[in-house]
């Protein structure tokens, strides 16, 4: 009987999961199945995970950047007040989080440049996207969780954003001042971790909020073309005024993870991703 000589052919790091292929006589005969969640294998331009210490950069004890786990999509760099973003070990379910301490004057944030593929997801007309965010508000203030925004002039700004409020939260698609175009869903209590998924076809929106059932289903949310100056950011949004103006709106929060896709993922894919993220972060979905 011939002796089967199995040798390790390769090890690759894919989405934080080590995979090993075994070979015999130059042919692969068995492969260890990956335990990576399906969303880790999606091809969109944005995936940021505060629990992956290799992707969090720090300066003088404070978070200075967050590297994209999707190479080429664009990284996030700190702007605004420097000492309000900290990496907190064992923040939730044994995993680290980036903790934001509210500062409406300095508007601390992590932002990409407008030319990054991550920012370009939201630029133009009728652009579809999927955004799944895991976080926990730590106070009762209104705040931007994520945004794609631009200051157009002294009197106009554009925003696409997830806005957290304790009474009514919303997804904004504002093309010009005075037309916020918000689609609303339930408020978000302080100190309660949650997963919010947004599926936008370019003309209509669905939202899941800590549940496998939709909070918003196929509501029309359509406007004209958005500027190529929009940049993606966590925790703050640009507003009207001089270049670089940011809105004085912010809440304290723990940021865990976000996935950004440049397509409208299917309902089934989104629900599966939410379930995987819930298991990872110790969150119960209804």
One Martini backbone bead per residue (centre of mass of N, CA, C, O) as a GRO file, in nm:
protein
  286
    1UNK     BB    1   0.095   0.037   0.024
    2UNK     BB    2   0.080   0.350  -0.014
    3UNK     BB    3   0.216   0.640   0.106
    4UNK     BB    4   0.075   0.914   0.245
    5UNK     BB    5   0.196   1.238   0.162
    6UNK     BB    6   0.147   1.499   0.370
    7UNK     BB    7   0.151   1.851   0.293
    8UNK     BB    8   0.212   2.172   0.336
    9UNK     BB    9   0.147   2.426   0.100
   10UNK     BB   10  -0.031   2.651   0.261
   11UNK     BB   11  -0.057   2.983   0.411
   12UNK     BB   12  -0.335   3.200   0.481
   13UNK     BB   13  -0.455   3.529   0.529
   14UNK     BB   14  -0.818   3.539   0.566
   15UNK     BB   15  -0.999   3.730   0.748
   16UNK     BB   16  -0.845   3.605   1.013
   17UNK     BB   17  -0.805   3.314   0.867
   18UNK     BB   18  -0.664   3.006   0.878
   19UNK     BB   19  -0.550   2.819   0.592
   20UNK     BB   20  -0.522   2.467   0.492
   21UNK     BB   21  -0.345   2.279   0.250
   22UNK     BB   22  -0.356   1.949   0.116
   23UNK     BB   23  -0.117   1.721  -0.039
   24UNK     BB   24  -0.082   1.475  -0.325
   25UNK     BB   25   0.120   1.450  -0.576
   26UNK     BB   26   0.034   1.765  -0.656
   27UNK     BB   27  -0.257   1.719  -0.525
   28UNK     BB   28  -0.547   1.818  -0.400
   29UNK     BB   29  -0.728   1.630  -0.130
   30UNK     BB   30  -0.751   1.860   0.102
   31UNK     BB   31  -0.957   2.102   0.285
   32UNK     BB   32  -0.985   2.320   0.519
   33UNK     BB   33  -1.242   2.464   0.642
   34UNK     BB   34  -1.370   2.766   0.669
   35UNK     BB   35  -1.461   3.001   0.946
   36UNK     BB   36  -1.542   3.223   0.781
   37UNK     BB   37  -1.742   3.457   0.725
   38UNK     BB   38  -1.906   3.564   0.453
   39UNK     BB   39  -1.837   3.875   0.475
   40UNK     BB   40  -1.522   3.827   0.453
   41UNK     BB   41  -1.568   3.752   0.124
   42UNK     BB   42  -1.635   4.002   0.029
   43UNK     BB   43  -1.570   4.279  -0.227
   44UNK     BB   44  -1.568   4.531  -0.090
   45UNK     BB   45  -1.409   4.848   0.029
   46UNK     BB   46  -1.519   4.776   0.344
   47UNK     BB   47  -1.329   4.678   0.653
   48UNK     BB   48  -1.375   4.728   1.008
   49UNK     BB   49  -1.180   4.614   1.307
   50UNK     BB   50  -1.120   4.675   1.643
   51UNK     BB   51  -1.019   4.367   1.720
   52UNK     BB   52  -0.782   4.424   1.514
   53UNK     BB   53  -0.476   4.520   1.612
   54UNK     BB   54  -0.328   4.536   1.324
   55UNK     BB   55  -0.536   4.794   1.234
   56UNK     BB   56  -0.442   4.969   1.483
   57UNK     BB   57  -0.344   5.293   1.535
   58UNK     BB   58  -0.101   5.474   1.743
   59UNK     BB   59  -0.074   5.787   1.952
   60UNK     BB   60  -0.006   5.847   2.263
   61UNK     BB   61  -0.258   5.634   2.334
   62UNK     BB   62  -0.408   5.697   2.059
   63UNK     BB   63  -0.606   5.686   1.800
   64UNK     BB   64  -0.493   5.729   1.440
   65UNK     BB   65  -0.607   5.454   1.303
   66UNK     BB   66  -0.774   5.249   1.035
   67UNK     BB   67  -0.741   4.958   0.875
   68UNK     BB   68  -0.813   4.801   0.588
   69UNK     BB   69  -0.927   4.468   0.510
   70UNK     BB   70  -0.952   4.603   0.219
   71UNK     BB   71  -0.750   4.625  -0.015
   72UNK     BB   72  -0.765   4.958  -0.161
   73UNK     BB   73  -1.018   5.115  -0.012
   74UNK     BB   74  -0.918   5.265   0.237
   75UNK     BB   75  -0.826   5.445   0.501
   76UNK     BB   76  -0.836   5.558   0.843
   77UNK     BB   77  -0.810   5.893   0.982
   78UNK     BB   78  -0.737   6.112   1.209
   79UNK     BB   79  -0.947   6.379   1.329
   80UNK     BB   80  -0.927   6.620   1.533
   81UNK     BB   81  -0.939   6.535   1.830
   82UNK     BB   82  -0.685   6.331   1.977
   83UNK     BB   83  -0.808   6.241   2.294
   84UNK     BB   84  -1.103   6.064   2.203
   85UNK     BB   85  -0.944   5.796   2.099
   86UNK     BB   86  -0.972   5.459   2.216
   87UNK     BB   87  -0.831   5.154   2.309
   88UNK     BB   88  -1.037   4.883   2.434
   89UNK     BB   89  -1.010   4.624   2.624
   90UNK     BB   90  -1.257   4.409   2.670
   91UNK     BB   91  -1.537   4.552   2.587
   92UNK     BB   92  -1.653   4.291   2.410
   93UNK     BB   93  -1.645   3.963   2.417
   94UNK     BB   94  -1.316   3.994   2.443
   95UNK     BB   95  -1.307   4.267   2.278
   96UNK     BB   96  -1.212   4.532   2.110
   97UNK     BB   97  -1.246   4.896   2.118
   98UNK     BB   98  -1.352   5.209   2.000
   99UNK     BB   99  -1.344   5.502   2.196
  100UNK     BB  100  -1.574   5.769   2.208
  101UNK     BB  101  -1.543   6.107   2.313
  102UNK     BB  102  -1.725   6.364   2.324
  103UNK     BB  103  -1.672   6.651   2.075
  104UNK     BB  104  -1.823   6.936   1.940
  105UNK     BB  105  -1.562   7.096   1.867
  106UNK     BB  106  -1.347   6.871   1.745
  107UNK     BB  107  -1.463   6.625   1.600
  108UNK     BB  108  -1.387   6.333   1.623
  109UNK     BB  109  -1.231   6.115   1.367
  110UNK     BB  110  -1.261   5.876   1.092
  111UNK     BB  111  -1.104   5.919   0.767
  112UNK     BB  112  -1.136   5.946   0.431
  113UNK     BB  113  -1.076   5.999   0.113
  114UNK     BB  114  -1.243   6.084  -0.176
  115UNK     BB  115  -1.059   5.873  -0.362
  116UNK     BB  116  -1.162   5.646  -0.220
  117UNK     BB  117  -1.352   5.372  -0.274
  118UNK     BB  118  -1.519   5.409  -0.017
  119UNK     BB  119  -1.626   5.696  -0.098
  120UNK     BB  120  -1.731   5.626  -0.396
  121UNK     BB  121  -1.988   5.470  -0.325
  122UNK     BB  122  -2.153   5.769  -0.272
  123UNK     BB  123  -2.101   5.871  -0.549
  124UNK     BB  124  -2.343   6.002  -0.730
  125UNK     BB  125  -2.601   5.817  -0.901
  126UNK     BB  126  -2.768   5.553  -0.791
  127UNK     BB  127  -2.595   5.421  -0.556
  128UNK     BB  128  -2.521   5.133  -0.425
  129UNK     BB  129  -2.549   4.986  -0.084
  130UNK     BB  130  -2.378   4.841   0.208
  131UNK     BB  131  -2.432   4.871   0.574
  132UNK     BB  132  -2.258   4.727   0.860
  133UNK     BB  133  -2.304   4.801   1.212
  134UNK     BB  134  -2.107   4.796   1.520
  135UNK     BB  135  -2.238   4.928   1.835
  136UNK     BB  136  -2.228   5.172   2.130
  137UNK     BB  137  -2.397   5.383   2.296
  138UNK     BB  138  -2.299   5.613   2.587
  139UNK     BB  139  -2.542   5.810   2.533
  140UNK     BB  140  -2.813   6.059   2.454
  141UNK     BB  141  -2.692   6.165   2.206
  142UNK     BB  142  -2.660   6.284   1.908
  143UNK     BB  143  -2.522   6.085   1.622
  144UNK     BB  144  -2.272   5.991   1.414
  145UNK     BB  145  -2.163   5.694   1.280
  146UNK     BB  146  -2.186   5.738   0.963
  147UNK     BB  147  -2.034   5.898   0.665
  148UNK     BB  148  -2.108   6.090   0.359
  149UNK     BB  149  -1.940   6.402   0.293
  150UNK     BB  150  -1.994   6.763   0.201
  151UNK     BB  151  -1.874   7.081   0.132
  152UNK     BB  152  -2.005   7.301  -0.104
  153UNK     BB  153  -2.080   7.558   0.078
  154UNK     BB  154  -2.193   7.805   0.284
  155UNK     BB  155  -2.510   7.672   0.216
  156UNK     BB  156  -2.396   7.369   0.146
  157UNK     BB  157  -2.464   7.017   0.196
  158UNK     BB  158  -2.368   6.667   0.202
  159UNK     BB  159  -2.553   6.358   0.306
  160UNK     BB  160  -2.465   6.028   0.414
  161UNK     BB  161  -2.637   5.866   0.697
  162UNK     BB  162  -2.601   5.750   1.032
  163UNK     BB  163  -2.842   5.837   1.284
  164UNK     BB  164  -2.840   5.881   1.628
  165UNK     BB  165  -3.122   5.834   1.846
  166UNK     BB  166  -3.342   5.794   2.115
  167UNK     BB  167  -3.613   5.825   1.946
  168UNK     BB  168  -3.500   5.873   1.630
  169UNK     BB  169  -3.368   5.721   1.371
  170UNK     BB  170  -3.145   5.751   1.067
  171UNK     BB  171  -3.136   5.782   0.709
  172UNK     BB  172  -2.943   5.989   0.513
  173UNK     BB  173  -3.017   6.195   0.189
  174UNK     BB  174  -2.848   6.482   0.132
  175UNK     BB  175  -2.822   6.725  -0.127
  176UNK     BB  176  -2.952   6.970   0.039
  177UNK     BB  177  -3.044   7.214   0.210
  178UNK     BB  178  -3.362   7.130   0.357
  179UNK     BB  179  -3.315   6.801   0.252
  180UNK     BB  180  -3.266   6.533   0.433
  181UNK     BB  181  -3.421   6.262   0.364
  182UNK     BB  182  -3.529   6.090   0.593
  183UNK     BB  183  -3.518   5.758   0.732
  184UNK     BB  184  -3.702   5.611   0.985
  185UNK     BB  185  -3.645   5.474   1.314
  186UNK     BB  186  -3.564   5.361   1.592
  187UNK     BB  187  -3.441   5.415   1.879
  188UNK     BB  188  -3.130   5.452   2.087
  189UNK     BB  189  -2.999   5.334   2.352
  190UNK     BB  190  -2.801   5.341   2.603
  191UNK     BB  191  -2.588   5.077   2.655
  192UNK     BB  192  -2.666   4.934   2.364
  193UNK     BB  193  -2.594   4.701   2.159
  194UNK     BB  194  -2.558   4.709   1.788
  195UNK     BB  195  -2.712   4.623   1.466
  196UNK     BB  196  -2.683   4.799   1.150
  197UNK     BB  197  -2.858   4.764   0.841
  198UNK     BB  198  -2.795   4.878   0.499
  199UNK     BB  199  -3.008   4.881   0.202
  200UNK     BB  200  -2.917   5.020  -0.119
  201UNK     BB  201  -3.025   5.063  -0.460
  202UNK     BB  202  -3.041   5.403  -0.508
  203UNK     BB  203  -3.382   5.438  -0.449
  204UNK     BB  204  -3.392   5.229  -0.203
  205UNK     BB  205  -3.472   5.125   0.145
  206UNK     BB  206  -3.326   4.910   0.398
  207UNK     BB  207  -3.368   4.810   0.754
  208UNK     BB  208  -3.171   4.681   1.025
  209UNK     BB  209  -3.244   4.657   1.396
  210UNK     BB  210  -3.155   4.414   1.595
  211UNK     BB  211  -3.278   4.235   1.348
  212UNK     BB  212  -3.416   3.999   1.111
  213UNK     BB  213  -3.611   4.224   1.085
  214UNK     BB  214  -3.748   4.485   0.937
  215UNK     BB  215  -3.772   4.838   0.988
  216UNK     BB  216  -3.720   4.880   0.675
  217UNK     BB  217  -3.910   4.853   0.349
  218UNK     BB  218  -3.862   4.979   0.046
  219UNK     BB  219  -3.796   5.285   0.064
  220UNK     BB  220  -3.800   5.573  -0.080
  221UNK     BB  221  -3.455   5.715  -0.166
  222UNK     BB  222  -3.422   5.985  -0.378
  223UNK     BB  223  -3.173   6.153  -0.573
  224UNK     BB  224  -2.929   6.300  -0.691
  225UNK     BB  225  -2.617   6.381  -0.746
  226UNK     BB  226  -2.316   6.326  -0.591
  227UNK     BB  227  -2.032   6.429  -0.491
  228UNK     BB  228  -1.674   6.381  -0.530
  229UNK     BB  229  -1.623   6.503  -0.221
  230UNK     BB  230  -1.700   6.273  -0.075
  231UNK     BB  231  -1.643   6.143   0.256
  232UNK     BB  232  -1.558   5.896   0.466
  233UNK     BB  233  -1.693   5.851   0.810
  234UNK     BB  234  -1.649   5.845   1.156
  235UNK     BB  235  -1.859   6.045   1.389
  236UNK     BB  236  -1.880   6.260   1.138
  237UNK     BB  237  -1.995   6.570   0.966
  238UNK     BB  238  -2.033   6.762   0.724
  239UNK     BB  239  -2.096   7.113   0.651
  240UNK     BB  240  -2.180   7.409   0.626
  241UNK     BB  241  -1.935   7.639   0.499
  242UNK     BB  242  -1.634   7.620   0.532
  243UNK     BB  243  -1.382   7.447   0.468
  244UNK     BB  244  -1.409   7.179   0.700
  245UNK     BB  245  -1.685   7.167   0.807
  246UNK     BB  246  -1.845   7.058   1.116
  247UNK     BB  247  -2.071   6.915   1.295
  248UNK     BB  248  -2.219   6.967   1.630
  249UNK     BB  249  -2.245   6.629   1.626
  250UNK     BB  250  -2.236   6.396   1.909
  251UNK     BB  251  -2.152   6.072   2.038
  252UNK     BB  252  -2.087   5.845   2.258
  253UNK     BB  253  -1.881   5.546   2.177
  254UNK     BB  254  -1.863   5.209   2.063
  255UNK     BB  255  -1.651   5.062   1.830
  256UNK     BB  256  -1.637   4.758   1.630
  257UNK     BB  257  -1.790   4.737   1.326
  258UNK     BB  258  -1.754   4.747   0.953
  259UNK     BB  259  -1.945   4.711   0.642
  260UNK     BB  260  -1.871   4.791   0.292
  261UNK     BB  261  -2.073   4.806   0.000
  262UNK     BB  262  -2.123   4.841  -0.374
  263UNK     BB  263  -2.386   4.677  -0.299
  264UNK     BB  264  -2.698   4.513  -0.283
  265UNK     BB  265  -2.750   4.300  -0.069
  266UNK     BB  266  -2.909   4.046   0.026
  267UNK     BB  267  -3.113   3.957   0.269
  268UNK     BB  268  -2.972   3.690   0.343
  269UNK     BB  269  -2.684   3.805   0.369
  270UNK     BB  270  -2.744   4.010   0.591
  271UNK     BB  271  -2.854   3.823   0.808
  272UNK     BB  272  -2.603   3.646   0.828
  273UNK     BB  273  -2.409   3.872   0.909
  274UNK     BB  274  -2.557   3.950   1.168
  275UNK     BB  275  -2.528   3.673   1.306
  276UNK     BB  276  -2.219   3.666   1.304
  277UNK     BB  277  -2.179   3.934   1.462
  278UNK     BB  278  -2.341   3.856   1.713
  279UNK     BB  279  -2.156   3.622   1.797
  280UNK     BB  280  -1.891   3.783   1.815
  281UNK     BB  281  -2.027   4.031   2.016
  282UNK     BB  282  -2.270   3.951   2.200
  283UNK     BB  283  -2.558   3.971   2.039
  284UNK     BB  284  -2.907   4.011   2.049
  285UNK     BB  285  -3.149   3.907   1.831
  286UNK     BB  286  -3.498   3.938   1.724
   0.00000   0.00000   0.00000
